[in-house]
XYZ file of C-alpha atoms in Angstrom:
678
model
C 32.953 -29.553 -16.946
C 30.816 -31.987 -19.060
C 31.306 -34.451 -21.891
C 29.279 -34.885 -25.187
C 30.289 -37.565 -27.625
C 29.239 -36.044 -30.934
C 31.191 -32.814 -30.526
C 33.604 -32.178 -33.400
C 35.734 -30.309 -30.999
C 38.669 -31.904 -29.122
C 37.411 -32.140 -25.548
C 39.884 -32.429 -22.660
C 38.876 -33.265 -19.037
C 40.401 -34.954 -16.061
C 39.337 -38.561 -15.680
C 38.022 -38.123 -12.244
C 35.531 -35.441 -13.571
C 32.711 -37.877 -14.467
C 32.867 -41.245 -12.621
C 29.492 -42.672 -12.793
C 27.362 -43.571 -9.933
C 27.937 -47.311 -10.562
C 31.634 -46.943 -9.328
C 33.500 -48.192 -12.349
C 37.320 -48.193 -12.173
C 39.195 -46.743 -15.107
C 42.972 -47.861 -15.476
C 44.033 -46.641 -18.983
C 43.366 -44.208 -21.750
C 42.620 -45.482 -25.308
C 42.199 -43.965 -28.767
C 39.593 -45.501 -31.006
C 39.520 -44.968 -34.768
C 35.947 -44.047 -35.174
C 34.098 -40.971 -36.549
C 30.222 -41.226 -36.987
C 27.518 -40.563 -34.374
C 26.541 -44.185 -34.716
C 30.100 -45.083 -33.551
C 29.823 -42.979 -30.733
C 26.551 -44.585 -29.429
C 27.849 -48.176 -29.962
C 31.018 -47.314 -28.084
C 29.240 -45.573 -25.245
C 26.935 -48.603 -24.744
C 29.835 -50.782 -23.698
C 29.875 -51.277 -19.942
C 33.028 -49.712 -18.396
C 33.701 -47.399 -21.258
C 33.836 -43.541 -20.399
C 34.219 -41.119 -23.417
C 36.540 -38.375 -22.518
C 36.906 -36.487 -25.925
C 36.775 -36.755 -29.617
C 38.447 -35.111 -32.650
C 37.767 -35.528 -36.379
C 39.503 -39.060 -36.520
C 39.294 -40.614 -33.048
C 37.164 -41.065 -30.030
C 39.180 -40.997 -26.709
C 38.014 -43.283 -23.838
C 39.153 -44.268 -20.361
C 38.623 -47.972 -19.718
C 39.956 -51.110 -18.036
C 41.545 -53.858 -20.211
C 38.240 -56.003 -20.282
C 36.085 -53.146 -21.496
C 38.797 -52.150 -24.069
C 38.640 -55.690 -25.419
C 34.864 -55.560 -25.790
C 35.156 -52.501 -27.955
C 37.871 -54.283 -30.156
C 35.494 -57.229 -30.505
C 32.997 -54.919 -32.104
C 35.601 -54.383 -34.897
C 37.190 -51.073 -33.897
C 40.873 -50.356 -33.867
C 41.646 -49.422 -30.388
C 45.157 -48.345 -29.041
C 46.372 -47.483 -25.750
C 47.355 -43.825 -25.301
C 49.245 -41.812 -22.617
C 47.440 -38.926 -20.663
C 49.694 -36.392 -22.263
C 48.595 -37.530 -25.826
C 44.957 -37.045 -24.959
C 44.893 -34.212 -22.527
C 47.918 -32.349 -23.840
C 51.325 -31.345 -22.143
C 51.236 -30.021 -18.484
C 50.578 -26.231 -17.999
C 53.814 -24.269 -18.449
C 53.745 -21.766 -15.650
C 51.568 -18.984 -16.779
C 48.738 -19.570 -14.377
C 48.552 -18.074 -10.926
C 49.129 -20.106 -7.838
C 46.806 -20.011 -4.792
C 48.914 -17.406 -3.080
C 49.311 -15.321 -6.177
C 45.531 -15.304 -6.681
C 45.093 -13.948 -3.290
C 47.912 -11.472 -3.870
C 46.211 -10.271 -7.152
C 42.877 -9.809 -5.417
C 44.574 -7.853 -2.594
C 46.222 -5.511 -5.253
C 42.757 -4.843 -6.756
C 41.279 -3.697 -3.589
C 44.336 -1.820 -2.344
C 44.846 0.032 -5.607
C 41.179 0.691 -6.543
C 39.446 0.999 -3.281
C 36.853 3.339 -4.777
C 35.552 0.696 -7.138
C 36.767 -2.701 -5.741
C 35.805 -4.394 -2.503
C 36.783 -7.881 -1.270
C 34.608 -10.062 1.063
C 35.189 -13.601 2.546
C 31.721 -15.167 1.929
C 32.584 -18.607 3.278
C 35.296 -21.398 3.803
C 36.387 -24.515 2.205
C 36.689 -27.862 3.864
C 40.343 -27.102 4.808
C 39.179 -23.580 5.917
C 40.552 -21.720 3.042
C 38.608 -18.489 2.315
C 36.072 -18.263 -0.585
C 36.799 -14.770 -1.673
C 34.136 -12.574 -3.575
C 35.165 -9.347 -5.150
C 32.721 -6.558 -6.110
C 33.438 -3.829 -8.602
C 31.021 -0.812 -8.799
C 31.284 2.851 -8.317
C 29.921 2.512 -4.815
C 31.124 -0.954 -3.837
C 30.209 -0.566 -0.066
C 26.474 0.079 -0.955
C 23.763 -2.088 -2.481
C 22.094 0.050 -5.129
C 19.321 -0.729 -7.481
C 21.664 -1.765 -10.409
C 21.961 -4.833 -12.581
C 24.019 -7.409 -10.611
C 26.116 -10.234 -12.290
C 28.254 -12.757 -10.736
C 31.053 -14.490 -12.570
C 32.594 -17.489 -10.904
C 35.299 -20.058 -11.582
C 37.001 -23.204 -10.424
C 34.275 -25.385 -9.261
C 36.689 -28.046 -10.486
C 40.147 -27.241 -8.978
C 42.186 -28.266 -11.846
C 40.281 -26.129 -14.379
C 42.526 -23.160 -13.767
C 41.569 -21.190 -16.887
C 38.352 -20.363 -15.241
C 40.078 -18.498 -12.471
C 42.297 -16.767 -15.049
C 39.216 -15.474 -17.081
C 37.859 -13.995 -13.779
C 41.033 -12.386 -12.755
C 41.664 -11.058 -16.281
C 38.388 -9.324 -16.525
C 38.655 -7.830 -13.032
C 42.112 -6.368 -13.911
C 40.644 -4.975 -17.028
C 37.793 -3.308 -15.227
C 39.958 -1.868 -12.593
C 42.700 -0.540 -14.870
C 40.269 1.079 -17.381
C 37.794 2.714 -15.016
C 37.997 6.583 -15.736
C 40.236 5.831 -18.980
C 37.658 3.946 -21.291
C 33.987 5.430 -21.274
C 32.555 2.059 -21.969
C 34.146 0.480 -18.856
C 33.446 3.622 -16.698
C 29.830 3.505 -17.639
C 29.713 -0.145 -16.944
C 31.078 0.115 -13.488
C 29.022 3.143 -12.733
C 25.710 1.377 -13.699
C 26.366 -2.218 -12.732
C 27.267 -4.280 -9.488
C 29.759 -6.783 -10.943
C 30.864 -9.796 -8.624
C 33.541 -12.372 -8.976
C 34.136 -15.486 -7.085
C 37.354 -16.616 -8.956
C 37.895 -19.801 -6.901
C 34.779 -21.642 -5.594
C 36.831 -24.729 -4.786
C 40.040 -23.430 -2.954
C 41.250 -26.876 -1.692
C 40.843 -28.405 -5.201
C 42.733 -25.555 -6.601
C 45.687 -26.055 -4.303
C 45.680 -29.873 -4.606
C 45.224 -29.399 -8.424
C 42.253 -31.879 -8.532
C 38.690 -31.791 -9.739
C 37.117 -32.543 -6.435
C 37.236 -30.588 -3.098
C 39.009 -31.904 -0.069
C 36.068 -34.369 0.772
C 36.464 -35.788 -2.821
C 33.078 -34.332 -3.757
C 32.199 -32.981 -7.260
C 30.896 -29.597 -6.210
C 29.097 -29.135 -9.690
C 27.013 -32.160 -8.826
C 26.427 -31.108 -5.361
C 23.764 -28.381 -5.723
C 20.093 -29.186 -4.547
C 17.982 -28.842 -7.685
C 17.216 -32.282 -9.210
C 20.287 -33.755 -7.347
C 20.657 -37.430 -7.997
C 23.539 -38.960 -6.174
C 26.252 -38.008 -8.983
C 28.336 -35.935 -6.559
C 29.975 -38.649 -4.476
C 28.026 -37.230 -1.457
C 24.913 -38.728 0.393
C 22.770 -35.545 0.051
C 22.595 -32.318 -1.916
C 24.416 -29.170 -0.593
C 26.607 -31.525 1.421
C 29.777 -29.176 1.200
C 30.647 -25.884 2.656
C 31.513 -24.540 -0.781
C 28.164 -25.284 -2.436
C 26.385 -23.987 0.594
C 28.402 -20.676 0.452
C 27.517 -20.261 -3.082
C 23.784 -20.925 -2.427
C 23.743 -18.500 0.504
C 25.408 -15.733 -1.708
C 22.844 -16.370 -4.425
C 20.144 -15.822 -1.976
C 21.584 -12.867 -0.067
C 22.851 -10.817 -3.169
C 20.028 -11.439 -5.706
C 21.971 -11.517 -8.898
C 19.982 -11.310 -12.308
C 22.658 -13.373 -14.110
C 25.559 -15.785 -13.169
C 28.164 -17.210 -15.395
C 29.972 -20.340 -14.245
C 33.352 -20.923 -15.816
C 34.742 -24.507 -16.539
C 37.272 -26.107 -18.991
C 38.132 -27.504 -21.512
C 35.941 -27.154 -24.479
C 34.547 -24.297 -26.386
C 30.809 -24.290 -25.410
C 28.261 -21.914 -24.166
C 26.223 -24.400 -22.100
C 22.726 -23.330 -21.427
C 19.804 -24.733 -19.254
C 18.869 -27.416 -18.513
C 21.713 -29.955 -17.635
C 19.324 -32.437 -16.009
C 16.332 -32.344 -18.539
C 15.630 -31.938 -22.255
C 12.641 -29.470 -21.331
C 12.740 -26.004 -22.604
C 13.029 -23.441 -19.804
C 10.291 -20.736 -19.467
C 12.993 -18.052 -20.069
C 14.241 -19.697 -23.192
C 14.325 -16.546 -25.284
C 16.256 -14.631 -22.459
C 18.707 -17.300 -21.899
C 19.335 -18.357 -25.507
C 18.633 -15.283 -27.738
C 19.574 -12.673 -25.355
C 22.368 -14.372 -23.677
C 23.879 -17.490 -24.941
C 24.047 -16.775 -28.616
C 25.541 -13.315 -28.448
C 28.186 -14.877 -26.112
C 28.862 -17.524 -28.569
C 29.083 -15.090 -31.468
C 31.569 -12.967 -29.429
C 33.896 -15.792 -28.478
C 33.539 -18.278 -31.385
C 32.296 -20.898 -28.980
C 29.356 -23.231 -29.685
C 25.991 -22.685 -27.904
C 24.578 -25.983 -26.768
C 21.925 -27.133 -24.214
C 23.434 -29.024 -21.338
C 21.321 -32.067 -21.535
C 22.054 -32.389 -25.335
C 25.788 -32.457 -24.548
C 26.004 -34.532 -21.383
C 23.340 -35.056 -18.970
C 24.153 -34.304 -15.275
C 22.162 -33.696 -12.113
C 22.831 -31.221 -9.349
C 24.678 -28.624 -11.302
C 25.327 -25.108 -10.187
C 23.620 -23.517 -13.218
C 20.386 -25.705 -12.708
C 20.164 -24.725 -9.183
C 20.896 -21.113 -9.627
C 18.003 -20.903 -12.026
C 15.704 -23.572 -10.657
C 15.872 -22.516 -7.017
C 16.551 -18.736 -7.279
C 15.308 -17.725 -10.628
C 18.731 -16.305 -11.669
C 19.557 -16.683 -15.377
C 22.642 -18.963 -15.595
C 24.966 -20.123 -18.156
C 28.094 -22.385 -17.873
C 31.048 -21.300 -20.133
C 33.492 -23.996 -21.273
C 36.668 -22.908 -22.559
C 40.004 -24.339 -23.690
C 42.966 -24.347 -21.217
C 46.057 -23.532 -23.233
C 49.527 -23.129 -21.834
C 49.330 -19.234 -22.036
C 45.761 -18.306 -20.683
C 45.819 -14.670 -21.894
C 44.436 -15.307 -25.388
C 41.563 -17.228 -24.066
C 40.824 -14.625 -21.334
C 40.966 -11.904 -24.184
C 38.478 -14.043 -26.266
C 35.968 -13.918 -23.404
C 36.392 -10.215 -22.441
C 34.021 -8.630 -25.043
C 31.284 -11.391 -24.209
C 31.555 -10.531 -20.469
C 31.076 -6.762 -20.992
C 28.025 -7.589 -23.141
C 26.508 -9.823 -20.423
C 27.228 -7.362 -17.651
C 25.198 -4.691 -19.699
C 22.426 -7.360 -20.035
C 22.173 -7.755 -16.395
C 20.529 -4.436 -16.019
C 17.720 -5.041 -18.507
C 14.146 -6.051 -17.781
C 12.246 -5.229 -14.616
C 13.574 -4.123 -11.285
C 12.379 -2.475 -8.077
C 11.615 -2.695 -4.375
C 9.019 -4.617 -2.381
C 8.229 -2.719 0.741
C 5.596 -2.661 3.632
C 2.968 -0.044 2.755
C 2.847 0.886 6.469
C 6.306 0.813 7.805
C 8.233 1.206 4.524
C 10.402 -1.651 5.452
C 11.784 -4.265 3.035
C 9.736 -7.273 2.398
C 10.748 -10.805 1.283
C 8.493 -11.808 -1.517
C 8.227 -14.119 -4.501
C 7.478 -12.359 -7.754
C 5.770 -14.137 -10.617
C 5.988 -12.832 -14.396
C 3.467 -13.794 -16.894
C 3.645 -12.804 -20.647
C 0.378 -13.697 -22.134
C -0.193 -17.363 -21.238
C 3.578 -18.058 -20.901
C 5.054 -17.975 -17.345
C 8.606 -16.889 -16.618
C 10.573 -18.240 -13.676
C 9.891 -16.307 -10.495
C 12.505 -14.486 -8.265
C 12.730 -13.511 -4.720
C 13.204 -9.992 -3.329
C 15.873 -9.525 -0.748
C 15.015 -9.789 3.054
C 17.719 -7.072 3.683
C 16.724 -4.409 1.074
C 13.635 -5.528 -0.632
C 15.034 -5.220 -4.042
C 14.477 -7.638 -7.033
C 15.684 -7.939 -10.559
C 14.425 -9.937 -13.517
C 15.786 -9.952 -17.090
C 13.001 -10.142 -19.724
C 12.744 -9.583 -23.322
C 10.526 -6.702 -24.544
C 6.770 -7.161 -24.099
C 3.959 -6.688 -21.637
C 4.026 -8.648 -18.398
C 1.738 -9.288 -15.562
C 3.963 -9.013 -12.421
C 2.494 -10.398 -9.000
C 4.270 -10.048 -5.725
C 3.329 -12.539 -2.983
C 4.761 -11.955 0.443
C 4.055 -13.792 3.717
C 2.297 -11.450 6.083
C 1.165 -9.126 3.308
C -1.688 -8.660 0.557
C -0.577 -9.799 -2.822
C -0.515 -7.188 -5.592
C -0.396 -7.310 -9.479
C 0.800 -4.716 -12.152
C 0.985 -4.785 -15.789
C 4.356 -3.604 -16.857
C 5.670 -2.819 -20.424
C 9.394 -3.916 -20.746
C 11.295 -1.973 -23.413
C 14.548 -3.219 -25.153
C 18.039 -2.580 -23.826
C 16.790 -0.803 -20.673
C 15.202 -1.531 -17.117
C 11.780 -0.656 -15.904
C 11.200 0.234 -12.382
C 8.166 -1.295 -10.752
C 8.031 -0.858 -6.926
C 5.431 -2.835 -4.625
C 4.096 -1.420 -1.541
C 2.186 -4.355 0.066
C -0.312 -3.835 2.833
C 0.102 -5.954 5.975
C -2.246 -9.122 6.480
C -1.975 -12.386 8.438
C -1.186 -14.614 5.608
C 1.556 -17.131 5.732
C 2.898 -19.353 2.921
C 6.117 -20.789 1.487
C 7.933 -18.143 -0.667
C 11.295 -19.613 -1.474
C 12.461 -23.098 -2.724
C 15.539 -24.255 -0.924
C 15.914 -27.615 -2.497
C 13.741 -29.621 -4.943
C 13.673 -32.794 -7.060
C 11.263 -34.480 -9.393
C 12.102 -37.944 -10.691
C 15.179 -37.652 -12.912
C 13.917 -39.742 -15.927
C 10.218 -38.705 -16.012
C 10.214 -35.932 -18.462
C 6.406 -36.302 -19.340
C 5.881 -34.193 -16.007
C 5.047 -30.774 -17.388
C 4.719 -29.050 -13.887
C 7.285 -26.618 -12.425
C 8.787 -26.734 -9.065
C 7.935 -23.021 -8.462
C 4.189 -24.065 -8.697
C 4.453 -24.962 -5.016
C 5.328 -21.406 -3.909
C 2.899 -18.509 -2.945
C -0.661 -18.929 -1.779
C -2.711 -21.948 -2.844
C -4.002 -21.363 -6.409
C -4.774 -24.837 -7.673
C -1.459 -24.928 -9.709
C 0.931 -27.470 -8.341
C 4.296 -29.130 -8.476
C 3.824 -32.699 -9.115
C 6.630 -34.436 -7.204
C 7.118 -37.620 -9.059
C 8.028 -40.925 -7.458
C 11.339 -39.716 -6.094
C 10.266 -36.110 -5.505
C 10.755 -33.731 -2.532
C 10.855 -30.055 -1.767
C 12.236 -27.915 1.011
C 10.333 -24.703 1.314
C 10.977 -21.534 3.257
C 8.544 -19.263 4.872
C 10.948 -16.474 4.904
C 13.019 -14.744 7.644
C 10.261 -12.675 9.266
C 7.144 -14.796 8.940
C 7.730 -18.437 10.226
C 4.814 -20.711 11.313
C 3.992 -19.941 14.894
C 2.547 -22.516 17.258
C -0.976 -21.371 18.315
C -4.014 -23.147 19.648
C -5.225 -25.845 17.078
C -3.769 -26.278 13.729
C -0.741 -24.172 12.560
C 0.283 -25.597 9.221
C -1.573 -26.724 6.015
C -0.114 -28.809 3.281
C -2.270 -28.277 0.061
C -2.553 -30.742 -2.761
C -4.061 -29.463 -6.010
C -7.032 -31.567 -7.217
C -6.133 -33.639 -10.256
C -8.547 -36.370 -9.548
C -6.348 -38.379 -7.378
C -5.545 -37.877 -3.568
C -1.809 -38.554 -3.545
C 0.375 -39.164 -0.410
C 3.336 -37.469 0.928
C 5.463 -37.303 4.236
C 5.804 -33.979 6.021
C 8.627 -32.743 8.107
C 9.401 -29.289 9.786
C 12.548 -27.625 11.159
C 14.512 -24.505 11.261
C 17.355 -25.463 9.090
C 17.341 -25.472 5.112
C 19.736 -28.456 4.955
C 18.312 -31.752 3.499
C 20.401 -33.520 6.117
C 19.656 -31.183 8.838
C 17.385 -31.647 12.007
C 13.887 -32.329 10.641
C 10.984 -33.452 12.932
C 8.341 -35.710 11.262
C 4.811 -34.571 11.453
C 3.176 -37.447 9.546
C 1.984 -38.913 6.251
C -1.053 -37.261 4.536
C -3.232 -37.933 1.493
C -4.432 -35.003 -0.326
C -4.774 -31.683 1.682
C -4.327 -31.911 5.508
C -3.294 -29.680 8.438
C -1.001 -30.113 11.409
C -0.623 -28.682 14.965
C 3.130 -28.227 15.386
C 2.940 -28.197 19.209
C 3.832 -31.908 19.118
C 7.302 -31.043 17.750
C 8.196 -28.979 20.805
C 9.088 -26.017 18.540
C 7.492 -22.738 18.992
C 7.748 -21.890 15.388
C 9.091 -23.409 12.131
C 10.579 -21.720 9.121
C 11.116 -24.674 6.792
C 8.925 -27.546 5.547
C 10.123 -30.621 3.877
C 7.533 -32.536 1.772
C 8.552 -35.934 0.262
C 6.585 -38.037 -2.023
C 5.650 -41.402 -0.749
C 6.713 -43.206 -3.883
C 3.353 -44.591 -4.848
C 2.926 -42.834 -8.207
C 5.127 -43.796 -11.103
C 4.185 -42.205 -14.426
C 1.895 -39.670 -16.231
C 1.721 -35.993 -16.793
C 1.261 -35.216 -13.049
C 2.626 -38.116 -11.049
C 3.091 -38.109 -7.333
C 1.970 -35.682 -4.800
C 0.703 -32.473 -6.304
C 2.122 -29.751 -3.892
C 0.249 -26.590 -4.440
C 1.249 -24.695 -1.328
C 2.387 -24.862 2.258
C 0.485 -22.452 4.440
C 0.414 -21.084 7.977
C -3.127 -21.154 9.451
C -4.681 -19.570 12.492
C -1.611 -17.295 12.784
C -1.344 -14.264 14.955
C -2.648 -11.222 13.132
C 0.163 -9.005 11.897
C -2.012 -6.137 10.854
C -1.005 -2.862 12.202
C -3.093 0.166 12.041
C -1.624 2.461 9.407
C -0.124 5.747 10.288
C -1.454 8.548 8.151
C -1.496 11.003 6.611
C 1.858 10.416 4.908
C 3.150 13.677 3.102
C 6.421 13.170 1.284
C 6.951 16.055 -1.351
C 3.785 17.381 -3.069
C 1.429 14.489 -2.881
C -0.977 13.538 0.045
C -4.190 11.472 0.519
C -7.120 11.876 2.765
C -10.371 9.832 3.293
C -13.634 11.395 4.033
C -17.014 9.849 4.915
C -18.178 7.935 7.851
C -17.112 4.449 8.786
C -20.273 2.847 7.799
C -21.048 5.076 4.804
C -19.900 5.855 1.268
C -16.337 7.408 1.186
C -14.319 9.772 -0.842
C -10.667 9.520 -1.418
C -8.944 12.937 -1.916
C -5.777 12.998 -3.799
C -3.900 16.396 -3.373
C -1.316 17.036 -6.057
C 0.700 20.351 -5.463
C 2.814 19.654 -8.513
C 1.958 20.429 -12.238
C 2.525 16.952 -13.280
C -0.129 14.259 -13.677
C 0.456 11.283 -11.591
C -0.744 7.623 -11.695
C -2.531 6.353 -8.693
C -3.270 2.462 -8.022
C -6.162 1.836 -5.735
C -6.812 -1.542 -4.426
C -9.260 -3.173 -1.821
C -8.069 -6.231 -0.017
C -10.009 -8.451 2.481
C -8.369 -9.589 5.849
C -7.064 -12.627 4.179
C -5.010 -10.515 1.808
C -7.022 -11.412 -1.281
C -7.477 -8.266 -3.567
C -11.181 -8.096 -4.278
C -11.358 -4.758 -6.300
C -8.866 -2.516 -8.001
C -8.621 0.576 -10.136
C -5.854 2.732 -11.898
C -6.448 6.418 -12.189
C -4.671 9.544 -13.056
C -4.554 12.561 -10.881
C -3.737 16.051 -12.365
C -2.701 19.260 -10.373
C -4.939 20.133 -7.599
C -7.443 17.862 -5.644
C -8.844 14.712 -7.465
C -11.822 12.878 -5.778
C -12.404 9.242 -6.141
C -15.586 7.642 -4.799
C -15.679 4.315 -2.964
C -19.203 3.179 -2.580
C -20.690 0.364 -0.772
C -23.322 -0.007 -3.181
C -20.852 -0.628 -6.055
C -17.783 -2.277 -4.511
C -19.791 -3.940 -1.834
C -21.367 -6.602 -4.117
C -18.012 -8.056 -4.751
C -17.257 -8.632 -1.138
C -17.579 -11.820 0.767
C -16.889 -12.819 4.349
C -15.918 -10.145 6.879
C -16.987 -6.475 6.203
C -13.536 -5.305 7.250
C -11.285 -4.338 4.469
C -8.154 -2.473 3.524
C -7.943 0.233 1.157
C -4.385 0.706 -0.416
C -3.501 3.675 -2.366
C -0.073 3.921 -4.239
C 1.756 6.045 -6.470
C 5.244 5.669 -7.660
C 6.592 7.434 -4.701
C 3.991 7.240 -1.839
C 1.793 4.467 -0.463
C -0.887 4.451 2.244
C -3.476 1.990 3.801
C -6.730 2.654 5.482
C -8.974 0.209 7.373
C -12.483 0.518 6.024
C -15.871 -1.201 6.487
C -17.957 -2.085 3.307
C -21.292 -3.928 3.266
C -23.779 -5.284 0.808
């Protein structure tokens, strides 16, 4: 829940929701006869004043007596008010208790086991379960369908957020097989609910969790000491949500709060426009607002906060995210009904854009990758494929996109993909193995909170070094993951390279390594560097490291690219992970064969026993994983021959003469080790 002073709506929130970092103490509520935006600004500037709401005649504040007298000295009429006068009468019993929430969820899974599945994904401070419900036609399977998560009650006293989740769950379950729209939605989407993120706060009827931490300020993207904790992701509840975002791979999440009537879109911490602005606002927020009658608004323009769930969901994991603020009336059902149509719309939207699998071209096993999307000169926020299944999803507006998959231990690959309206396009990646190592997921990141002249993105630090960097700012840091299967291994000599992009200044940073993603976890200090430098991790006593923490040294304070310019973190001199391909592979009616001597020109023969023309992507990569030549051809029925000549392709090659030929269709992939020479 957030506050914005110029809203013409009456905003209700608990006092403890937004205590600032300075630690002011508020003792009373006051009503101030004031209306204009100028009045709001003057009142906000008084030290010790906290604006908690506004209607068309009054501004409502929390303050101590001294601060209230300062407001009066400015010429305003200020009168003391009761909590009930400002926040309304207490709830009248139409809301579920904790035990009733658990009972309701049990009834869904017991009555509708074919479409509803319940999991405990974590535990609160006081060991209450954090429950997630999945509704889909095959709830026990992970299918390549649009995935959406609805969650509620980050703040334990905002009970309407739980009710909206329960109401929509009940609606889907009771109308599956009855209403065609609901049946189609459940059959073609995976719809998840976490109705109570903060079980302890729910039971205690308080905003904070049992450690008195504001969970919606505890997430590790541009976190800045607003949660009450000393580090980001300090609480088991926020860590549970983080881990669920990573493991499940949603395309959209909606975070429900109370009590205003807003569709709050990215960012909360910054006035910058997000790269996915069209998708977040035009495809997502505006239709939701139109359906509910709520007001769409950027979080920063309403009330600036750092460390919110929606900022981290998008900034760390590439999942489109919006916060829904709704009123909390005595009877929750009308408010729940108001949201139902919009929730159906967003669940449909979750399946639009690009989706597919990233797989190893030799073994067929899932590959954990970071995928970048570019529309013309405009980048979109990247997403990661799942380590468990290799699948990925990205909501995109119609248009042509360049899509690149970078995966540690594999050769990168790029496709051009045409996205159509109101549907999904399948694009799989079969990546050839290589010995590459680089950071592919951001676990925690921060640039300086107040320096918005910095135009770089945190995701610029992911993938192989490319000269495009995350400028970290004076207070910046990043925790970067090499992935589950390709940590940096201790070998003879240097193992780890931290790369700074060249902007004319060699900036400095501190480098730490470890095998935990937690900011306050066990980290081993490697040293301070200036510019690009390499390390031997043998001094740490660790045989391998999965995570690297980079912290700016605080030496740079301003400009468009302040602080250390983190281009990439890379493993170097790593064990060769390339395996000899197993061939020929012959699924269905398509097969490949390679003729010609090892040192001579070669012919790729594509045998197509079907009557349909197929598309074949041909790529040649060097041993570092760099694609040095590629072609896209079609193969009709019968045998198609494609020449691979040293005389033509060889002139593009540098370094080693050993290369990999990767041949792919939509349903088969093969790799060959070849030798080319100039």
